[in-house]
Short mmCIF file of C-alpha atoms and ligand atoms in Angstrom, two decimals:
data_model
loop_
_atom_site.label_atom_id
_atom_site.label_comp_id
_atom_site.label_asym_id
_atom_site.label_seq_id
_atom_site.Cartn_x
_atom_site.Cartn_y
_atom_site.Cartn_z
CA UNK A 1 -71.03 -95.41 -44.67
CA UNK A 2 -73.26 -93.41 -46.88
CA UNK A 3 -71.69 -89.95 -46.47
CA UNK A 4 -72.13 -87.11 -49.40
CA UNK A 5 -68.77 -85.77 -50.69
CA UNK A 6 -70.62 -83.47 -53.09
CA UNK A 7 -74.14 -81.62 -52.48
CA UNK A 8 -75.33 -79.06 -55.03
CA UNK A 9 -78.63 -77.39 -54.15
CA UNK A 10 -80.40 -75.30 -56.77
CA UNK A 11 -77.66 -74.60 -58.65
CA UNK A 12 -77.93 -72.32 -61.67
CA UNK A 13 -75.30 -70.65 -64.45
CA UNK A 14 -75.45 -68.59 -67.61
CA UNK A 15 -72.14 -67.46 -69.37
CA UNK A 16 -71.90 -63.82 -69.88
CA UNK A 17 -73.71 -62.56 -73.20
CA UNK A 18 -75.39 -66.13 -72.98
CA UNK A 19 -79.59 -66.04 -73.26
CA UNK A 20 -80.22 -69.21 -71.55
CA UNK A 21 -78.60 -70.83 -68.74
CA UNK A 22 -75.73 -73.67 -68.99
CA UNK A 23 -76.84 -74.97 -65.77
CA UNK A 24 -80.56 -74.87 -64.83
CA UNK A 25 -81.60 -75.21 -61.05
CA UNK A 26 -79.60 -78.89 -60.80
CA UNK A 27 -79.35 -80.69 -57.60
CA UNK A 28 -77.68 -83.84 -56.97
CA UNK A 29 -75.59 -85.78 -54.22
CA UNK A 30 -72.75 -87.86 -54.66
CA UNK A 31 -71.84 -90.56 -52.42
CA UNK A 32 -68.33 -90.43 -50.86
CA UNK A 33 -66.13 -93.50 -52.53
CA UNK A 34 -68.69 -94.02 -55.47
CA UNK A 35 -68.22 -93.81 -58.93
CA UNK A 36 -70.08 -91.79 -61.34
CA UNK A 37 -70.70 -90.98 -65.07
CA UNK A 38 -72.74 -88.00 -66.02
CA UNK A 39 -73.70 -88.34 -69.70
CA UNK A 40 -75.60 -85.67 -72.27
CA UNK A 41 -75.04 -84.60 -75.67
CA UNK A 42 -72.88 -81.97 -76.58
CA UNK A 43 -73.29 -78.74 -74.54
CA UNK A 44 -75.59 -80.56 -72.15
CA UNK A 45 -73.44 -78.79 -69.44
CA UNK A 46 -70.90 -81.73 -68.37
CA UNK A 47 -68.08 -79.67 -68.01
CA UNK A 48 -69.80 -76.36 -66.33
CA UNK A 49 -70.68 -78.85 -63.82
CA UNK A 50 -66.98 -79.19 -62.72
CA UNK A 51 -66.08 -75.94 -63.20
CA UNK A 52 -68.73 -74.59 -60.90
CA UNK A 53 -67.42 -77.69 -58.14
CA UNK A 54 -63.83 -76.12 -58.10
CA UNK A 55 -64.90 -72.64 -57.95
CA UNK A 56 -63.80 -71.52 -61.58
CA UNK A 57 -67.10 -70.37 -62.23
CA UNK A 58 -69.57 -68.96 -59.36
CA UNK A 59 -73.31 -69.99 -59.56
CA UNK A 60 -76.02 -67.16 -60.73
CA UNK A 61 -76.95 -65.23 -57.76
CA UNK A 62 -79.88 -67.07 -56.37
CA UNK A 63 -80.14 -67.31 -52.56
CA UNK A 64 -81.00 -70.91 -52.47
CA UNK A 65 -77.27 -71.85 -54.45
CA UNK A 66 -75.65 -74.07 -52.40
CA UNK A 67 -72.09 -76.13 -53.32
CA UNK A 68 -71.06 -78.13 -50.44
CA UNK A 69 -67.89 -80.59 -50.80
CA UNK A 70 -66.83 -82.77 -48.28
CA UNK A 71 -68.99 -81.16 -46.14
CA UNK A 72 -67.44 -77.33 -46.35
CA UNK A 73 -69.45 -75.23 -48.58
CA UNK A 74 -68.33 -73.60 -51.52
CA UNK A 75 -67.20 -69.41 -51.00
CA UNK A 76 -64.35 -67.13 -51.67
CA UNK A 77 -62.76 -68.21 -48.46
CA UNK A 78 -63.17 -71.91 -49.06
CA UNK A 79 -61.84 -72.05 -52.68
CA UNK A 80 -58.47 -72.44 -52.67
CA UNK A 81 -58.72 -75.66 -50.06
CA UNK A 82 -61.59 -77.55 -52.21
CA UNK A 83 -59.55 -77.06 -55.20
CA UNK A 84 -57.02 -79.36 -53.82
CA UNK A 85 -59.78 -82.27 -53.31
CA UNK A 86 -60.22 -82.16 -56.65
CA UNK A 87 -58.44 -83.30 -59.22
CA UNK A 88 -59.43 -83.02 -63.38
CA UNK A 89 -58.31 -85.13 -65.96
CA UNK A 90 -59.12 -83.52 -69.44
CA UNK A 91 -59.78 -84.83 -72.82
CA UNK A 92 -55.77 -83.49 -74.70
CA UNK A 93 -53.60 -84.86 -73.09
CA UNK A 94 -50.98 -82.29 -74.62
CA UNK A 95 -52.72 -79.27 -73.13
CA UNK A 96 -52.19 -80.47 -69.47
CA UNK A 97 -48.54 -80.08 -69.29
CA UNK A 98 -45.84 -77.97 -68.02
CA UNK A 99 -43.01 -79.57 -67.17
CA UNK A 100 -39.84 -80.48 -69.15
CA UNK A 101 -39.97 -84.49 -67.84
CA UNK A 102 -42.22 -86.34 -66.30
CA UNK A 103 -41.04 -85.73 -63.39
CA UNK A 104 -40.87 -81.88 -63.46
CA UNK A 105 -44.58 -82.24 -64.45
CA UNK A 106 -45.67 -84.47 -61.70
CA UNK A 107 -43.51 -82.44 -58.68
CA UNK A 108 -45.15 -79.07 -60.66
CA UNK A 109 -48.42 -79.19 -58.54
CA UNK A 110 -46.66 -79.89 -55.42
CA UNK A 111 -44.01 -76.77 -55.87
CA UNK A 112 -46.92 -74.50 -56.61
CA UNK A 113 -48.58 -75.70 -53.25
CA UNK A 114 -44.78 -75.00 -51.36
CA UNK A 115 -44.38 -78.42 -50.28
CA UNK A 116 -41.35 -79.16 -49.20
CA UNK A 117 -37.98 -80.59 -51.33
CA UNK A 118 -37.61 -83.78 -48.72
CA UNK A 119 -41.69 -84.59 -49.08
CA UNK A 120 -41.40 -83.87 -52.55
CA UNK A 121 -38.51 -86.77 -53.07
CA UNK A 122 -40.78 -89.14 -51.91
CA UNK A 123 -44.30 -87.96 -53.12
CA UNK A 124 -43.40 -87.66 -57.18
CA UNK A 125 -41.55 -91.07 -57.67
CA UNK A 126 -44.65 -92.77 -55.79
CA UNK A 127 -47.39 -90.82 -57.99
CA UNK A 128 -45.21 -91.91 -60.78
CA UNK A 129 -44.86 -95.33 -59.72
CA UNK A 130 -48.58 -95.58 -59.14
CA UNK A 131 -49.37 -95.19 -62.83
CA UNK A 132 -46.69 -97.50 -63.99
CA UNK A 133 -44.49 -94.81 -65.76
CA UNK A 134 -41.10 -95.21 -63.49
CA UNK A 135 -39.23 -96.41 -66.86
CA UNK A 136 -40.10 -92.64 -68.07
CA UNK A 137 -39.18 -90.41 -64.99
CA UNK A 138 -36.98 -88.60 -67.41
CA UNK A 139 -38.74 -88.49 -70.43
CA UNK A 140 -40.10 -85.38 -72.09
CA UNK A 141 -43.95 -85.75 -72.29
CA UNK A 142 -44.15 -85.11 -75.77
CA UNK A 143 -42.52 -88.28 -76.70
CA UNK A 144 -44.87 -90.06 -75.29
CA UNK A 145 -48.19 -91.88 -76.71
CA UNK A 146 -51.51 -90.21 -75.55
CA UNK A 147 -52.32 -92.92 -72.98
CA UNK A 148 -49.00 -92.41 -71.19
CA UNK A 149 -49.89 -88.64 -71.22
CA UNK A 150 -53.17 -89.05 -69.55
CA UNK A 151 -51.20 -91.63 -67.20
CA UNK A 152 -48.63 -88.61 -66.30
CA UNK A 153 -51.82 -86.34 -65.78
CA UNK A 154 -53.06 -88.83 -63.09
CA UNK A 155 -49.73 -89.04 -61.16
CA UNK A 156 -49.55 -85.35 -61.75
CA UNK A 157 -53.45 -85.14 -59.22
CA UNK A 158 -52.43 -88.35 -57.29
CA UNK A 159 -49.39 -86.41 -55.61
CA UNK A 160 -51.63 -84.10 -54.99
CA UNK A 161 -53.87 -86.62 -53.49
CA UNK A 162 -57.35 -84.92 -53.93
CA UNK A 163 -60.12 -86.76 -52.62
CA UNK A 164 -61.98 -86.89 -56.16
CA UNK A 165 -61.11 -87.43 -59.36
CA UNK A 166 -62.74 -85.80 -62.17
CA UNK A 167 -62.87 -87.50 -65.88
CA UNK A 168 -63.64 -84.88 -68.54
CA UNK A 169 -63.37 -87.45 -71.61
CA UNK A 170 -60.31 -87.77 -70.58
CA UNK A 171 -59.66 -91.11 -72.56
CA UNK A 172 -62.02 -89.97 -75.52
CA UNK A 173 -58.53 -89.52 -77.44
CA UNK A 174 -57.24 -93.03 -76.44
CA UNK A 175 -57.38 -96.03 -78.62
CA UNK A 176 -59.02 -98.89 -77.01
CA UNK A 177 -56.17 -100.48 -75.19
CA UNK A 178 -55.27 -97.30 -73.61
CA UNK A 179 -58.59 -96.08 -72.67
CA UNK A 180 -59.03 -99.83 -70.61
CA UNK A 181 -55.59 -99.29 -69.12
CA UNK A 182 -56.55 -95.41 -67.92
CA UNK A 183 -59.83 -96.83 -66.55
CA UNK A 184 -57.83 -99.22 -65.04
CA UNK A 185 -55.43 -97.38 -63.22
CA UNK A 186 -58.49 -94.77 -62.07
CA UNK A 187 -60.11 -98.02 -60.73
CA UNK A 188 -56.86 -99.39 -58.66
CA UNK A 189 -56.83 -95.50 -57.33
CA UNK A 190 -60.33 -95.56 -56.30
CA UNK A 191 -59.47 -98.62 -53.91
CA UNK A 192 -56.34 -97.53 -52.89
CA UNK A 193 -56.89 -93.90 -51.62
CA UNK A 194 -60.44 -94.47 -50.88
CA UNK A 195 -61.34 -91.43 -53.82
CA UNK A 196 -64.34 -90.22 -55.73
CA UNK A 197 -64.78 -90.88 -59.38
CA UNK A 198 -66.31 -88.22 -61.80
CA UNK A 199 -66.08 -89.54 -65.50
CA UNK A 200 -67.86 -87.61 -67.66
CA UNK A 201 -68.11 -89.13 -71.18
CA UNK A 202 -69.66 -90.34 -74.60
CA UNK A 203 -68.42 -93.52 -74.20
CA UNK A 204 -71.76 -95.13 -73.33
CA UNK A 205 -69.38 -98.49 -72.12
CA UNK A 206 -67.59 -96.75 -70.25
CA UNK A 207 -70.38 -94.75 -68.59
CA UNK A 208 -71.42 -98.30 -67.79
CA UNK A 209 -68.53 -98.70 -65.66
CA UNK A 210 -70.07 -96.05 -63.23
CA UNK A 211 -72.72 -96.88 -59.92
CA UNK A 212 -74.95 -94.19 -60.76
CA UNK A 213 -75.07 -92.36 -63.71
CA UNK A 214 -76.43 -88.55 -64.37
CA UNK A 215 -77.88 -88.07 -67.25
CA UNK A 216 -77.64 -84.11 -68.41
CA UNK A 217 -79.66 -82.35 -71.02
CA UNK A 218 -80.01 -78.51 -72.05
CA UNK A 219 -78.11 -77.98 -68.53
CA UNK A 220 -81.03 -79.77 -66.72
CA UNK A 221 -80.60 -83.33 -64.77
CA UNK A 222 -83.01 -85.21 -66.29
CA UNK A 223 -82.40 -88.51 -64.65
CA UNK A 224 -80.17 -90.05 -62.26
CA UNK A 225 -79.65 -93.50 -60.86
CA UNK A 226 -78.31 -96.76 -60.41
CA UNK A 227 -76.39 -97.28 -63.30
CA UNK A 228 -78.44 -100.91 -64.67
CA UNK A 229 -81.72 -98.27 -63.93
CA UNK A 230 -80.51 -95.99 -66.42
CA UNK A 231 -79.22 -97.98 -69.16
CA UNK A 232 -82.33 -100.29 -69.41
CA UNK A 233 -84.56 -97.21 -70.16
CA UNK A 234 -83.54 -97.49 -74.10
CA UNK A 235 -86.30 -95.30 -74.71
CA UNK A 236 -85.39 -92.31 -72.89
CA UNK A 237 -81.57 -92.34 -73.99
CA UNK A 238 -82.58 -92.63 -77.29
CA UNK A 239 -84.99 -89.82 -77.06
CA UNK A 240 -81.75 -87.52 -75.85
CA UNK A 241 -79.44 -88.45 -78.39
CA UNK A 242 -77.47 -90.89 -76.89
CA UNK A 243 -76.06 -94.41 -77.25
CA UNK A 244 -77.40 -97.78 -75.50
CA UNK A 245 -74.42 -99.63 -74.09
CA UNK A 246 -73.51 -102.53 -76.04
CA UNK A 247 -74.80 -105.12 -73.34
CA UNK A 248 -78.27 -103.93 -73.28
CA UNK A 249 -78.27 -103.72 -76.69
CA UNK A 250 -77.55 -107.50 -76.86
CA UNK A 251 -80.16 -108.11 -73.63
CA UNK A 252 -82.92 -106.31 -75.32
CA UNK A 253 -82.39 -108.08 -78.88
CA UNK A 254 -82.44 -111.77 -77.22
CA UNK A 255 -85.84 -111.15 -75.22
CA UNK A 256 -87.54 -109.35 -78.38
CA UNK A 257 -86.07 -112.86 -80.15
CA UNK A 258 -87.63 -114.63 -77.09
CA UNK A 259 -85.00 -115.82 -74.90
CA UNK A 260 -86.37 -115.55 -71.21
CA UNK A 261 -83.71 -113.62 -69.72
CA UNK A 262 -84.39 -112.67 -65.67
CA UNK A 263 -84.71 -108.94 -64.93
CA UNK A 264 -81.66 -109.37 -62.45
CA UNK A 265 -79.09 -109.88 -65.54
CA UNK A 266 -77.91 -107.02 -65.52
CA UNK A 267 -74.06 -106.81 -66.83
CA UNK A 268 -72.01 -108.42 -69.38
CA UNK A 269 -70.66 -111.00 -67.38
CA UNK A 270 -73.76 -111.93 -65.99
CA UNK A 271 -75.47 -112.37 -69.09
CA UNK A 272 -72.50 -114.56 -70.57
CA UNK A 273 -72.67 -116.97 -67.05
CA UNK A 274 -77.17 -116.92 -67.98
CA UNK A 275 -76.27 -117.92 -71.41
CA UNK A 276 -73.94 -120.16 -70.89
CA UNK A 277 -76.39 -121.89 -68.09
CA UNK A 278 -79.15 -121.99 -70.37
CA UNK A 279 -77.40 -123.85 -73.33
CA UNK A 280 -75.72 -126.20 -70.64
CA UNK A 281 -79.12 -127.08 -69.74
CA UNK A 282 -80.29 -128.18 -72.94
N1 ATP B 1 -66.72 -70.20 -72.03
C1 ATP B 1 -67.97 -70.22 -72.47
N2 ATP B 1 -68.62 -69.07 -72.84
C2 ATP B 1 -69.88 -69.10 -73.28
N3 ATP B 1 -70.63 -70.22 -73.39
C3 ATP B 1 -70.05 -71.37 -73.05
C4 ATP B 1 -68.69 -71.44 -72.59
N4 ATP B 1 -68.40 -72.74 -72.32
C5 ATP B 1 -69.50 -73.44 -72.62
N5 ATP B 1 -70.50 -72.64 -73.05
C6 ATP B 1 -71.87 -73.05 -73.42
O1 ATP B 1 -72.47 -73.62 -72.28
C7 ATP B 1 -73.21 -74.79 -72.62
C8 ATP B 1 -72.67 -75.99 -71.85
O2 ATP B 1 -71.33 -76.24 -72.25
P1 ATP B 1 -70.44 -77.38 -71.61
O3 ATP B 1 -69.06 -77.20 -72.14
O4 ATP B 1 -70.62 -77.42 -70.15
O5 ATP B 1 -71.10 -78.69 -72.26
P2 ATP B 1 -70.60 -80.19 -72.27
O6 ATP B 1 -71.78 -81.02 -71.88
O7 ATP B 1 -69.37 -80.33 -71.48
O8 ATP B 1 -70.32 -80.42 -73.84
P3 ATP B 1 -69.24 -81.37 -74.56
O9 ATP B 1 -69.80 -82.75 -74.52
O10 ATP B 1 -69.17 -80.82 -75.95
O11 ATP B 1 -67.93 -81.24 -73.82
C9 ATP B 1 -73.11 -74.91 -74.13
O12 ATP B 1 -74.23 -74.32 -74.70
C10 ATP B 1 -71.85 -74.13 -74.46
O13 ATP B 1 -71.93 -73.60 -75.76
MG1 MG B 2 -67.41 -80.90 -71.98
#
């Protein structure tokens, strides 16, 4: 079912004092249960973005300004309640606690919404569950490594359960290992609890992760699309500053070297399975 969890018509910002806008006229859709990166250099406008979808910031006054999530719009009356469908994962994982054990932090959210003690019991050691951190229920957050922070931060929005989930580089401090285990998790979420996935980021591989991808620049949309649309136009991305994944990087250098690879390759894995065909059949 190809329902629209987020609408934004004609949206515009500019910070106070600011000459130009953060946010120029954008419009864009995003399809309930999909996945999707939005991508553009630094101060593109990534991060407005989300804080004009929760209602932290309020659009320029332009009658045509329209926010719609999950199909109630956007206003003063409306705030609060869309708030709680979505949830933000940011890039420090030390700024996003308050709590003096993981548990504290998880339940936090949930006291400040007044749900009960008895719900509560149940809700926190699930959240915590979910992200594989029930050996730390009791641990203080700061003695934990970065990736079990952002792990905590997840269980801390899954109690919550919001219907999206925002990224904001929210594994860009992660080595390797934990960045794949974060995206992980998120991705085992997704299925579960049927959510939305935001993941805004540099990480051009992990943008590739994504089935559409925005791609943001001097707070305009310049693109959007299917993610294996975007990342073939090498000429465009490179234009705006910004990385080729690594498999199109490797696609592109094998047909320039002549290797007659079909349009419809269009991941890593399918690439390896052509390759491996091809030599097989030599
Ligand atoms: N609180 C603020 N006050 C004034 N200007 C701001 C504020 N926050 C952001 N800006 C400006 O708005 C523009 C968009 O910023 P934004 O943080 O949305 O970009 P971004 O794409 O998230 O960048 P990054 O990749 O660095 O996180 C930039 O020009 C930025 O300098
Ligand atoms: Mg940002």
């Amino acid at each position: 079912m190809a329902d629209q969890i987020i609408k934004i018509r004609n949206v515009s910002f500019t910070y106070p004092e600011a000459k130009t806008p953060a946010i120029d006229n954008l419009s864009f859709d995003i399809e309930h249960g999909s996945w999707t990166s939005i991508i553009g250099h630094n101060g593109s406008g990534k991060s407005t973005i989300i804080r004009l979808l929760n209602g932290l910031l309020v659009p320029d006054e332009t009658s045509k300004a329209k926010i719609e999530i999950d199909g109630t719009v956007l206003n003063d009356d409306t705030v609060w309640n869309i708030r709680d469908k979505i949830g933000v994962v940011f890039q420090n994982p030390d700024n996003q606690f308050v709590g003096a054990t993981v548990a504290d932090d998880v339940a936090f959210g949930l006291e400040n919404r007044g749900v009960p003690r008895s719900e509560m019991v149940k809700l926190v050691p699930a959240a915590i569950a979910a992200v594989g951190m029930t050996d730390y229920t009791n641990a203080e957050p700061a003695s934990l490594s970065g990736g079990q922070k952002q792990r905590v931060a997840i269980a801390g929005i899954l109690a919550i359960r919001p219907q999206i989930i925002v990224l904001d580089e929210a594994t860009a401090m992660l080595d390797p290992e934990g960045r794949d285990q974060i995206l992980g998790i998120v991705r085992e979420m997704k299925e579960e609890y049927d959510l939305t996935v935001i993941s805004i980021t540099h990480d051009i591989d992990e943008a590739n992760l994504a089935d559409q991808v925005l791609v943001m620049n001097d707070g305009q949309l310049i693109t959007q699309g299917r993610t294996t649309e975007i990342f073939t136009q090498t000429k465009l991305l490179k234009e705006l500053g910004l990385d080729v994944p690594f498999f199109t990087q490797v696609k592109a250098a094998l047909v320039t070297a002549g290797v007659p690879i079909p349009p419809i390759v269009n991941s890593e894995k399918e690439l390896i399975k052509f390759l491996c065909q091809l030599n097989s059949n030599r």
